[in-house]
Amino acid sequence: MSGDLTIRGIKIAHERLSLALRDNSQVEVRVAEDATVDLTLVQLIEAARREKRDAGGDLTFATPAPQPLLDVLTRGGFLEAAESRRFWLGAGE
């Protein structure tokens, strides 16, 4: 995922992620270091992760969250639970 991943530009990322979720049992998400992000991206990925888990599949995050995303995750309190930290930051965190 790259570019504008905010409420203004999330449509393309949503469409691509929806197709990947539909067509694959395992999906890996990667967010570009220079992507513009807001809470919209976090909500999209969290919803997709739950949907995939409930369907018996797996959605993983390819690399630790890049700094812009990390800032949003921290401000939103998404890194408080150990399971969330493992997903967003990698198993070694």
PDB file of C-alpha atoms in Angstrom:
ATOM      1  CA  MET A   1       0.000   0.000   0.000  1.00  0.00           C
ATOM      2  CA  SER A   2       1.321   3.403  -0.885  1.00  0.00           C
ATOM      3  CA  GLY A   3       0.315   6.959  -1.601  1.00  0.00           C
ATOM      4  CA  ASP A   4      -2.614   8.612   0.145  1.00  0.00           C
ATOM      5  CA  LEU A   5      -3.969   6.095   2.649  1.00  0.00           C
ATOM      6  CA  THR A   6      -6.175   8.605   4.423  1.00  0.00           C
ATOM      7  CA  ILE A   7      -9.931   9.039   4.343  1.00  0.00           C
ATOM      8  CA  ARG A   8      -9.546  10.996   1.090  1.00  0.00           C
ATOM      9  CA  GLY A   9      -7.536   8.343  -0.749  1.00  0.00           C
ATOM     10  CA  ILE A  10      -8.271   4.973   0.857  1.00  0.00           C
ATOM     11  CA  LYS A  11     -10.666   3.756  -1.854  1.00  0.00           C
ATOM     12  CA  ILE A  12      -8.017   2.141  -4.082  1.00  0.00           C
ATOM     13  CA  ALA A  13      -6.289   0.452  -1.139  1.00  0.00           C
ATOM     14  CA  HIS A  14      -9.670  -0.812   0.081  1.00  0.00           C
ATOM     15  CA  GLU A  15     -10.483  -2.282  -3.326  1.00  0.00           C
ATOM     16  CA  ARG A  16      -7.089  -3.980  -3.660  1.00  0.00           C
ATOM     17  CA  LEU A  17      -7.252  -5.386  -0.142  1.00  0.00           C
ATOM     18  CA  SER A  18     -10.806  -6.647  -0.671  1.00  0.00           C
ATOM     19  CA  LEU A  19      -9.725  -8.520  -3.798  1.00  0.00           C
ATOM     20  CA  ALA A  20      -6.732 -10.014  -2.021  1.00  0.00           C
ATOM     21  CA  LEU A  21      -8.890 -11.131   0.902  1.00  0.00           C
ATOM     22  CA  ARG A  22     -11.407 -12.710  -1.431  1.00  0.00           C
ATOM     23  CA  ASP A  23      -8.866 -14.523  -3.606  1.00  0.00           C
ATOM     24  CA  ASN A  24      -6.281 -15.710  -1.045  1.00  0.00           C
ATOM     25  CA  SER A  25      -6.341 -17.597   2.236  1.00  0.00           C
ATOM     26  CA  GLN A  26      -3.251 -15.721   3.403  1.00  0.00           C
ATOM     27  CA  VAL A  27      -2.692 -12.026   2.764  1.00  0.00           C
ATOM     28  CA  GLU A  28       0.402 -10.006   3.607  1.00  0.00           C
ATOM     29  CA  VAL A  29       0.118  -6.226   3.914  1.00  0.00           C
ATOM     30  CA  ARG A  30       2.988  -3.822   3.387  1.00  0.00           C
ATOM     31  CA  VAL A  31       2.752  -0.041   3.837  1.00  0.00           C
ATOM     32  CA  ALA A  32       5.283   2.167   2.068  1.00  0.00           C
ATOM     33  CA  GLU A  33       7.578   4.261   4.241  1.00  0.00           C
ATOM     34  CA  ASP A  34       6.421   7.432   2.493  1.00  0.00           C
ATOM     35  CA  ALA A  35       2.682   6.699   2.549  1.00  0.00           C
ATOM     36  CA  THR A  36       0.372   9.320   3.993  1.00  0.00           C
ATOM     37  CA  VAL A  37      -1.745   7.616   6.640  1.00  0.00           C
ATOM     38  CA  ASP A  38      -4.450   8.326   9.157  1.00  0.00           C
ATOM     39  CA  LEU A  39      -6.791   6.303  11.325  1.00  0.00           C
ATOM     40  CA  THR A  40      -8.699   5.206   8.203  1.00  0.00           C
ATOM     41  CA  LEU A  41      -5.869   2.852   7.220  1.00  0.00           C
ATOM     42  CA  VAL A  42      -5.683   1.347  10.698  1.00  0.00           C
ATOM     43  CA  GLN A  43      -9.435   0.733  10.700  1.00  0.00           C
ATOM     44  CA  LEU A  44      -9.273  -0.866   7.254  1.00  0.00           C
ATOM     45  CA  ILE A  45      -6.483  -3.230   8.217  1.00  0.00           C
ATOM     46  CA  GLU A  46      -7.987  -4.124  11.608  1.00  0.00           C
ATOM     47  CA  ALA A  47     -11.354  -4.919   9.976  1.00  0.00           C
ATOM     48  CA  ALA A  48      -9.654  -6.971   7.255  1.00  0.00           C
ATOM     49  CA  ARG A  49      -7.590  -8.860   9.826  1.00  0.00           C
ATOM     50  CA  ARG A  50     -10.690  -9.825  11.812  1.00  0.00           C
ATOM     51  CA  GLU A  51     -12.622 -10.743   8.663  1.00  0.00           C
ATOM     52  CA  LYS A  52      -9.793 -12.967   7.446  1.00  0.00           C
ATOM     53  CA  ARG A  53      -9.361 -14.612  10.851  1.00  0.00           C
ATOM     54  CA  ASP A  54     -13.111 -15.323  11.109  1.00  0.00           C
ATOM     55  CA  ALA A  55     -12.992 -16.903   7.633  1.00  0.00           C
ATOM     56  CA  GLY A  56     -10.164 -19.210   8.718  1.00  0.00           C
ATOM     57  CA  GLY A  57      -7.422 -17.338   6.896  1.00  0.00           C
ATOM     58  CA  ASP A  58      -4.579 -15.119   7.935  1.00  0.00           C
ATOM     59  CA  LEU A  59      -3.655 -11.490   7.324  1.00  0.00           C
ATOM     60  CA  THR A  60      -0.153 -10.483   8.336  1.00  0.00           C
ATOM     61  CA  PHE A  61       1.835  -7.280   8.289  1.00  0.00           C
ATOM     62  CA  ALA A  62       4.981  -7.732   6.170  1.00  0.00           C
ATOM     63  CA  THR A  63       7.330  -5.398   8.027  1.00  0.00           C
ATOM     64  CA  PRO A  64       7.178  -3.334  11.191  1.00  0.00           C
ATOM     65  CA  ALA A  65       4.896  -0.332  10.763  1.00  0.00           C
ATOM     66  CA  PRO A  66       6.703   2.592   9.125  1.00  0.00           C
ATOM     67  CA  GLN A  67       7.066   5.740  11.230  1.00  0.00           C
ATOM     68  CA  PRO A  68       3.986   7.628   9.955  1.00  0.00           C
ATOM     69  CA  LEU A  69       1.803   4.599  10.679  1.00  0.00           C
ATOM     70  CA  LEU A  70       3.549   3.982  13.989  1.00  0.00           C
ATOM     71  CA  ASP A  71       2.664   7.533  15.042  1.00  0.00           C
ATOM     72  CA  VAL A  72      -1.036   6.929  14.251  1.00  0.00           C
ATOM     73  CA  LEU A  73      -1.004   3.576  16.054  1.00  0.00           C
ATOM     74  CA  THR A  74       0.589   5.099  19.132  1.00  0.00           C
ATOM     75  CA  ARG A  75      -1.787   8.072  19.287  1.00  0.00           C
ATOM     76  CA  GLY A  76      -4.777   5.761  18.827  1.00  0.00           C
ATOM     77  CA  GLY A  77      -3.725   3.317  21.549  1.00  0.00           C
ATOM     78  CA  PHE A  78      -3.455   0.400  19.137  1.00  0.00           C
ATOM     79  CA  LEU A  79      -0.145  -0.842  20.541  1.00  0.00           C
ATOM     80  CA  GLU A  80      -1.269  -1.451  24.106  1.00  0.00           C
ATOM     81  CA  ALA A  81      -2.147  -5.133  23.696  1.00  0.00           C
ATOM     82  CA  ALA A  82       0.710  -7.584  23.136  1.00  0.00           C
ATOM     83  CA  GLU A  83      -1.103  -9.279  20.244  1.00  0.00           C
ATOM     84  CA  SER A  84      -1.547  -5.941  18.472  1.00  0.00           C
ATOM     85  CA  ARG A  85       2.110  -5.064  18.991  1.00  0.00           C
ATOM     86  CA  ARG A  86       3.128  -8.405  17.470  1.00  0.00           C
ATOM     87  CA  PHE A  87       0.932  -7.777  14.425  1.00  0.00           C
ATOM     88  CA  TRP A  88       1.975  -4.175  13.752  1.00  0.00           C
ATOM     89  CA  LEU A  89       5.595  -4.302  14.904  1.00  0.00           C
ATOM     90  CA  GLY A  90       6.651  -7.892  14.326  1.00  0.00           C
ATOM     91  CA  ALA A  91       7.032 -10.903  16.564  1.00  0.00           C
ATOM     92  CA  GLY A  92      10.292  -9.667  18.115  1.00  0.00           C
ATOM     93  CA  GLU A  93       8.771  -6.541  19.681  1.00  0.00           C
TER      94      GLU A  93
END
